[in-house]
PDB file of C-alpha atoms in Angstrom:
ATOM      1  CA  LEU A   1      11.459   4.074   0.937  1.00  0.00           C
ATOM      2  CA  LYS A   2      12.670   7.189  -0.767  1.00  0.00           C
ATOM      3  CA  ARG A   3       9.987   9.245  -2.442  1.00  0.00           C
ATOM      4  CA  GLU A   4      10.708  11.804  -5.122  1.00  0.00           C
ATOM      5  CA  LYS A   5       8.310  13.976  -7.065  1.00  0.00           C
ATOM      6  CA  LEU A   6       8.071  13.201 -10.739  1.00  0.00           C
ATOM      7  CA  GLN A   7       7.276  15.698 -13.443  1.00  0.00           C
ATOM      8  CA  GLN A   8       4.450  14.454 -15.606  1.00  0.00           C
ATOM      9  CA  PRO A   9       5.597  13.137 -18.992  1.00  0.00           C
ATOM     10  CA  LYS A  10       4.431  15.111 -21.993  1.00  0.00           C
ATOM     11  CA  LYS A  11       1.997  12.371 -22.960  1.00  0.00           C
ATOM     12  CA  MET A  12       0.340  12.207 -19.539  1.00  0.00           C
ATOM     13  CA  THR A  13      -3.394  12.825 -19.789  1.00  0.00           C
ATOM     14  CA  THR A  14      -4.277  12.648 -16.092  1.00  0.00           C
ATOM     15  CA  SER A  15      -3.845  15.356 -13.514  1.00  0.00           C
ATOM     16  CA  THR A  16      -3.504  12.815 -10.730  1.00  0.00           C
ATOM     17  CA  PHE A  17      -0.593  13.438  -8.356  1.00  0.00           C
ATOM     18  CA  ILE A  18       2.096  10.858  -8.983  1.00  0.00           C
ATOM     19  CA  PHE A  19       5.049   9.868  -6.863  1.00  0.00           C
ATOM     20  CA  ILE A  20       7.956   7.573  -7.537  1.00  0.00           C
ATOM     21  CA  ILE A  21       8.657   4.752  -5.114  1.00  0.00           C
ATOM     22  CA  LEU A  22      12.291   3.712  -5.095  1.00  0.00           C
ATOM     23  CA  ILE A  23      12.308   0.443  -3.198  1.00  0.00           C
ATOM     24  CA  ALA A  24      14.982   0.365  -0.506  1.00  0.00           C
ATOM     25  CA  SER A  25      16.760  -2.636   0.914  1.00  0.00           C
ATOM     26  CA  CYS A  26      14.380  -2.681   3.867  1.00  0.00           C
ATOM     27  CA  PHE A  27      11.600  -3.935   1.554  1.00  0.00           C
ATOM     28  CA  ALA A  28      11.099  -7.576   2.462  1.00  0.00           C
ATOM     29  CA  SER A  29      10.839  -8.774  -1.135  1.00  0.00           C
ATOM     30  CA  SER A  30      14.294  -8.725  -2.725  1.00  0.00           C
ATOM     31  CA  ALA A  31      12.707  -9.277  -6.148  1.00  0.00           C
ATOM     32  CA  LEU A  32      11.399  -5.693  -6.013  1.00  0.00           C
ATOM     33  CA  ALA A  33      14.530  -4.160  -4.530  1.00  0.00           C
ATOM     34  CA  THR A  34      15.676  -2.404  -7.714  1.00  0.00           C
ATOM     35  CA  GLN A  35      12.337  -1.574  -9.309  1.00  0.00           C
ATOM     36  CA  LYS A  36      10.986   1.919  -9.936  1.00  0.00           C
ATOM     37  CA  GLY A  37       7.308   2.306  -9.204  1.00  0.00           C
ATOM     38  CA  ILE A  38       4.375   4.695  -9.203  1.00  0.00           C
ATOM     39  CA  GLY A  39       1.284   5.243  -7.070  1.00  0.00           C
ATOM     40  CA  PHE A  40      -1.852   7.239  -7.773  1.00  0.00           C
ATOM     41  CA  GLY A  41      -3.318   7.995  -4.362  1.00  0.00           C
ATOM     42  CA  LEU A  42      -7.029   8.057  -3.565  1.00  0.00           C
ATOM     43  CA  PHE A  43      -8.251   9.654  -6.778  1.00  0.00           C
ATOM     44  CA  ASN A  44     -11.133   7.650  -8.209  1.00  0.00           C
ATOM     45  CA  ASP A  45     -10.511   8.271 -11.900  1.00  0.00           C
ATOM     46  CA  GLU A  46      -9.001   5.320 -13.735  1.00  0.00           C
ATOM     47  CA  VAL A  47      -5.513   6.054 -15.074  1.00  0.00           C
ATOM     48  CA  PRO A  48      -5.463   5.603 -18.865  1.00  0.00           C
ATOM     49  CA  LEU A  49      -3.451   2.801 -20.448  1.00  0.00           C
ATOM     50  CA  SER A  50      -1.476   5.407 -22.399  1.00  0.00           C
ATOM     51  CA  ASP A  51      -0.145   6.881 -19.148  1.00  0.00           C
ATOM     52  CA  TYR A  52       1.081   3.491 -17.963  1.00  0.00           C
ATOM     53  CA  GLN A  53       2.680   2.894 -21.356  1.00  0.00           C
ATOM     54  CA  CYS A  54       4.453   6.225 -21.039  1.00  0.00           C
ATOM     55  CA  PHE A  55       5.907   5.223 -17.672  1.00  0.00           C
ATOM     56  CA  ALA A  56       6.789   1.746 -18.935  1.00  0.00           C
ATOM     57  CA  LYS A  57       8.947   3.349 -21.618  1.00  0.00           C
ATOM     58  CA  LYS A  58      10.829   5.065 -18.792  1.00  0.00           C
ATOM     59  CA  ASN A  59      11.506   1.680 -17.142  1.00  0.00           C
ATOM     60  CA  PHE A  60       8.774   1.806 -14.502  1.00  0.00           C
ATOM     61  CA  THR A  61       7.690  -1.734 -13.640  1.00  0.00           C
ATOM     62  CA  PHE A  62       5.989  -1.503 -10.208  1.00  0.00           C
ATOM     63  CA  GLU A  63       2.698   0.052  -9.104  1.00  0.00           C
ATOM     64  CA  ALA A  64       1.406   0.462  -5.552  1.00  0.00           C
ATOM     65  CA  ASP A  65      -2.149   1.792  -5.750  1.00  0.00           C
ATOM     66  CA  ILE A  66      -4.459   2.566  -2.819  1.00  0.00           C
ATOM     67  CA  ILE A  67      -7.464   0.206  -2.903  1.00  0.00           C
ATOM     68  CA  TYR A  68      -9.171   1.229   0.343  1.00  0.00           C
ATOM     69  CA  ALA A  69      -9.048   3.965   2.983  1.00  0.00           C
ATOM     70  CA  ALA A  70     -11.024   4.163   6.199  1.00  0.00           C
ATOM     71  CA  GLY A  71     -13.655   6.841   5.645  1.00  0.00           C
ATOM     72  CA  PRO A  72     -13.667   7.201   1.838  1.00  0.00           C
ATOM     73  CA  GLY A  73     -13.871   3.426   1.398  1.00  0.00           C
ATOM     74  CA  ILE A  74     -13.115   1.490  -1.788  1.00  0.00           C
ATOM     75  CA  LYS A  75     -11.243   3.086  -4.654  1.00  0.00           C
ATOM     76  CA  LYS A  76     -13.133   1.481  -7.539  1.00  0.00           C
ATOM     77  CA  ALA A  77     -10.628   2.614 -10.154  1.00  0.00           C
ATOM     78  CA  SER A  78      -7.967   0.267  -8.766  1.00  0.00           C
ATOM     79  CA  ALA A  79      -9.169  -2.769 -10.712  1.00  0.00           C
ATOM     80  CA  GLY A  80      -8.903  -0.888 -14.003  1.00  0.00           C
ATOM     81  CA  ASN A  81      -5.525   0.528 -13.027  1.00  0.00           C
ATOM     82  CA  ILE A  82      -4.201  -2.980 -12.367  1.00  0.00           C
ATOM     83  CA  ASN A  83      -5.351  -4.174 -15.780  1.00  0.00           C
ATOM     84  CA  ASN A  84      -3.843  -1.146 -17.513  1.00  0.00           C
ATOM     85  CA  ALA A  85      -0.542  -1.508 -15.652  1.00  0.00           C
ATOM     86  CA  LYS A  86      -0.274  -5.172 -16.641  1.00  0.00           C
ATOM     87  CA  GLU A  87      -1.189  -4.468 -20.255  1.00  0.00           C
ATOM     88  CA  ALA A  88       1.516  -1.784 -20.348  1.00  0.00           C
ATOM     89  CA  GLY A  89       4.086  -4.335 -19.197  1.00  0.00           C
ATOM     90  CA  PHE A  90       4.371  -3.622 -15.474  1.00  0.00           C
ATOM     91  CA  THR A  91       5.683  -6.753 -13.749  1.00  0.00           C
ATOM     92  CA  SER A  92       4.406  -5.970 -10.233  1.00  0.00           C
ATOM     93  CA  THR A  93       1.079  -4.481  -9.138  1.00  0.00           C
ATOM     94  CA  ASP A  94       0.474  -4.140  -5.392  1.00  0.00           C
ATOM     95  CA  LEU A  95      -2.260  -2.427  -3.391  1.00  0.00           C
ATOM     96  CA  ILE A  96      -2.328  -0.409  -0.155  1.00  0.00           C
ATOM     97  CA  VAL A  97      -5.044  -0.365   2.512  1.00  0.00           C
ATOM     98  CA  LEU A  98      -5.131   2.705   4.783  1.00  0.00           C
ATOM     99  CA  VAL A  99      -6.535   1.336   8.021  1.00  0.00           C
ATOM    100  CA  CYS A 100      -8.207   2.706  11.135  1.00  0.00           C
ATOM    101  CA  SER A 101      -9.403   0.725  14.134  1.00  0.00           C
ATOM    102  CA  TYR A 102     -12.660   2.712  14.249  1.00  0.00           C
ATOM    103  CA  ASP A 103     -13.556   1.743  10.672  1.00  0.00           C
ATOM    104  CA  LYS A 104     -15.783  -1.061   9.386  1.00  0.00           C
ATOM    105  CA  SER A 105     -15.006  -4.529  10.701  1.00  0.00           C
ATOM    106  CA  PRO A 106     -11.910  -6.221   9.197  1.00  0.00           C
ATOM    107  CA  LEU A 107     -14.106  -8.937   7.691  1.00  0.00           C
ATOM    108  CA  VAL A 108     -16.242  -6.344   5.889  1.00  0.00           C
ATOM    109  CA  VAL A 109     -13.178  -4.465   4.620  1.00  0.00           C
ATOM    110  CA  ALA A 110     -11.594  -7.673   3.296  1.00  0.00           C
ATOM    111  CA  GLY A 111     -14.872  -8.585   1.587  1.00  0.00           C
ATOM    112  CA  LEU A 112     -15.195  -5.181  -0.077  1.00  0.00           C
ATOM    113  CA  ILE A 113     -11.658  -5.404  -1.415  1.00  0.00           C
ATOM    114  CA  LYS A 114     -12.221  -8.918  -2.724  1.00  0.00           C
ATOM    115  CA  ALA A 115     -15.481  -7.905  -4.429  1.00  0.00           C
ATOM    116  CA  ASN A 116     -13.895  -4.943  -6.202  1.00  0.00           C
ATOM    117  CA  LEU A 117     -10.771  -6.616  -7.581  1.00  0.00           C
ATOM    118  CA  VAL A 118     -10.195  -8.492 -10.782  1.00  0.00           C
ATOM    119  CA  ASN A 119      -9.639 -12.224 -10.440  1.00  0.00           C
ATOM    120  CA  ASN A 120      -6.170 -12.021 -11.967  1.00  0.00           C
ATOM    121  CA  PHE A 121      -4.739  -9.823  -9.184  1.00  0.00           C
ATOM    122  CA  ASN A 122      -1.648 -11.604  -7.884  1.00  0.00           C
ATOM    123  CA  GLY A 123       0.216  -8.854  -6.064  1.00  0.00           C
ATOM    124  CA  THR A 124       0.506  -8.058  -2.366  1.00  0.00           C
ATOM    125  CA  ILE A 125      -1.989  -6.049  -0.323  1.00  0.00           C
ATOM    126  CA  TRP A 126      -0.141  -3.863   2.158  1.00  0.00           C
ATOM    127  CA  VAL A 127      -1.926  -2.906   5.371  1.00  0.00           C
ATOM    128  CA  GLN A 128      -0.581   0.547   6.153  1.00  0.00           C
ATOM    129  CA  VAL A 129      -0.324   1.441   9.838  1.00  0.00           C
ATOM    130  CA  SER A 130       0.235   5.175  10.249  1.00  0.00           C
ATOM    131  CA  PRO A 131      -1.246   8.145  12.154  1.00  0.00           C
ATOM    132  CA  GLY A 132      -2.496   9.525   8.843  1.00  0.00           C
ATOM    133  CA  GLY A 133      -3.900   6.189   7.754  1.00  0.00           C
ATOM    134  CA  SER A 134      -7.282   7.749   7.134  1.00  0.00           C
ATOM    135  CA  PRO A 135      -8.791  11.183   6.486  1.00  0.00           C
ATOM    136  CA  SER A 136     -11.111  10.460   9.405  1.00  0.00           C
ATOM    137  CA  LYS A 137     -10.434  12.030  12.800  1.00  0.00           C
ATOM    138  CA  ASP A 138      -9.907   9.956  15.944  1.00  0.00           C
ATOM    139  CA  CYS A 139      -8.776   7.085  13.771  1.00  0.00           C
ATOM    140  CA  TRP A 140      -7.068   4.903  16.375  1.00  0.00           C
ATOM    141  CA  GLY A 141      -8.259   3.622  19.740  1.00  0.00           C
ATOM    142  CA  GLY A 142      -6.361   1.912  22.552  1.00  0.00           C
ATOM    143  CA  SER A 143      -3.283  -0.153  21.763  1.00  0.00           C
ATOM    144  CA  ASN A 144      -5.013  -3.516  22.298  1.00  0.00           C
ATOM    145  CA  GLN A 145      -7.906  -2.477  20.077  1.00  0.00           C
ATOM    146  CA  ASN A 146      -5.518  -1.283  17.383  1.00  0.00           C
ATOM    147  CA  LEU A 147      -3.412  -4.434  17.440  1.00  0.00           C
ATOM    148  CA  GLY A 148      -6.487  -6.634  17.335  1.00  0.00           C
ATOM    149  CA  TYR A 149      -7.947  -4.737  14.393  1.00  0.00           C
ATOM    150  CA  VAL A 150      -4.801  -4.898  12.276  1.00  0.00           C
ATOM    151  CA  SER A 151      -4.250  -8.559  13.135  1.00  0.00           C
ATOM    152  CA  ASP A 152      -7.831  -9.473  12.202  1.00  0.00           C
ATOM    153  CA  LEU A 153      -7.602  -7.523   8.949  1.00  0.00           C
ATOM    154  CA  VAL A 154      -4.393  -9.320   7.974  1.00  0.00           C
ATOM    155  CA  LYS A 155      -6.002 -12.649   8.849  1.00  0.00           C
ATOM    156  CA  ASP A 156      -9.200 -11.878   6.912  1.00  0.00           C
ATOM    157  CA  LEU A 157      -7.324 -10.659   3.833  1.00  0.00           C
ATOM    158  CA  LYS A 158      -5.284 -13.850   3.813  1.00  0.00           C
ATOM    159  CA  ALA A 159      -8.451 -15.894   4.303  1.00  0.00           C
ATOM    160  CA  VAL A 160      -9.977 -14.516   1.079  1.00  0.00           C
ATOM    161  CA  GLY A 161      -6.829 -15.367  -0.849  1.00  0.00           C
ATOM    162  CA  PHE A 162      -4.579 -12.299  -0.738  1.00  0.00           C
ATOM    163  CA  ASP A 163      -0.840 -12.222  -0.141  1.00  0.00           C
ATOM    164  CA  THR A 164      -0.704  -9.667   2.672  1.00  0.00           C
ATOM    165  CA  GLY A 165       1.975  -7.509   4.287  1.00  0.00           C
ATOM    166  CA  ILE A 166       2.434  -4.681   6.804  1.00  0.00           C
ATOM    167  CA  ARG A 167       3.612  -1.197   5.864  1.00  0.00           C
ATOM    168  CA  SER A 168       4.876   0.910   8.772  1.00  0.00           C
ATOM    169  CA  VAL A 169       7.963   1.930  10.758  1.00  0.00           C
ATOM    170  CA  ARG A 170       9.039   1.156  14.306  1.00  0.00           C
ATOM    171  CA  GLY A 171       8.307   4.585  15.833  1.00  0.00           C
ATOM    172  CA  ILE A 172       4.779   4.730  14.444  1.00  0.00           C
ATOM    173  CA  TRP A 173       4.090   1.117  15.392  1.00  0.00           C
ATOM    174  CA  GLU A 174       5.161   1.879  18.974  1.00  0.00           C
ATOM    175  CA  ILE A 175       2.767   4.820  19.234  1.00  0.00           C
ATOM    176  CA  ILE A 176      -0.260   3.033  17.778  1.00  0.00           C
ATOM    177  CA  MET A 177       0.320  -0.432  19.230  1.00  0.00           C
ATOM    178  CA  GLY A 178       1.883   0.546  22.564  1.00  0.00           C
ATOM    179  CA  SER A 179       5.195  -1.246  21.990  1.00  0.00           C
ATOM    180  CA  ALA A 180       7.538  -2.062  19.131  1.00  0.00           C
ATOM    181  CA  ASN A 181       7.237  -5.705  20.185  1.00  0.00           C
ATOM    182  CA  SER A 182       3.435  -5.800  20.033  1.00  0.00           C
ATOM    183  CA  THR A 183       2.435  -8.453  17.514  1.00  0.00           C
ATOM    184  CA  THR A 184       0.367 -11.551  16.781  1.00  0.00           C
ATOM    185  CA  ASP A 185       1.046 -14.692  14.791  1.00  0.00           C
ATOM    186  CA  ASP A 186      -0.873 -13.287  11.818  1.00  0.00           C
ATOM    187  CA  ILE A 187       1.168 -10.073  11.845  1.00  0.00           C
ATOM    188  CA  SER A 188       4.604 -11.585  12.470  1.00  0.00           C
ATOM    189  CA  GLY A 189       4.031 -14.087   9.673  1.00  0.00           C
ATOM    190  CA  SER A 190       3.507 -11.306   7.118  1.00  0.00           C
ATOM    191  CA  LYS A 191       5.784  -9.431   4.741  1.00  0.00           C
ATOM    192  CA  LEU A 192       7.159  -6.017   5.679  1.00  0.00           C
ATOM    193  CA  TRP A 193       7.307  -2.823   3.639  1.00  0.00           C
ATOM    194  CA  CYS A 194       9.218  -0.347   5.772  1.00  0.00           C
ATOM    195  CA  ASP A 195       9.917   3.329   5.080  1.00  0.00           C
ATOM    196  CA  LYS A 196      13.510   3.194   6.249  1.00  0.00           C
ATOM    197  CA  ILE A 197      14.500   6.284   8.242  1.00  0.00           C
ATOM    198  CA  VAL A 198      18.024   7.576   7.643  1.00  0.00           C
ATOM    199  CA  GLY A 199      20.085   7.467  10.836  1.00  0.00           C
ATOM    200  CA  GLU A 200      17.776   5.028  12.644  1.00  0.00           C
ATOM    201  CA  LYS A 201      19.201   1.514  12.300  1.00  0.00           C
ATOM    202  CA  ASP A 202      16.246  -0.175  13.984  1.00  0.00           C
ATOM    203  CA  SER A 203      13.443   1.706  12.200  1.00  0.00           C
ATOM    204  CA  CYS A 204      12.453  -1.493  10.404  1.00  0.00           C
ATOM    205  CA  GLN A 205      12.711  -3.804  13.415  1.00  0.00           C
ATOM    206  CA  PHE A 206       9.346  -4.249  15.106  1.00  0.00           C
ATOM    207  CA  ALA A 207       6.411  -6.622  15.559  1.00  0.00           C
ATOM    208  CA  GLY A 208       8.568  -9.653  14.846  1.00  0.00           C
ATOM    209  CA  LEU A 209       8.677  -8.742  11.149  1.00  0.00           C
TER     210      LEU A 209
END
């Protein structure tokens, strides 16, 4: 993924930091390969419909909002953001989970997400595996613990009805999971959102994804 800062449109009413997501070819879903998208981070304020309409006029059609982060927990504004994005004409609304193997159990996390989302959510929930996956310190444990946690979270999210994918890159996966090949059936059967690294041909080849 290539991220670029975006100046706020004149009609923007929120001070939330916004970034553009230009979906690269390494994104597993070819349907999203040419879409421009936005994300609003961990801020809890709901983004007004007028802001989404402003971006829609500039041909933005994809949103990837953070729904949960280990430590801070649920971002309750996400449900409203999804509704506003859809009403503004966005065709894709996905969510990101910032995970940590020392957080609440995967089953609890999946339940919290399910309880705080609108029933009409039909996007993908991306489980982000990264060193900065949470504001909390000492976020990750041993490689087996980490792999088990992520695998269980993917399984539990799928069990409550969510289309689920992994967001990471090979080098980070190696550090946290012990090997680029570390995987489980639940992980390898998921989608992949990879931040492709220029000059590294295999940055998106790991975990059987």
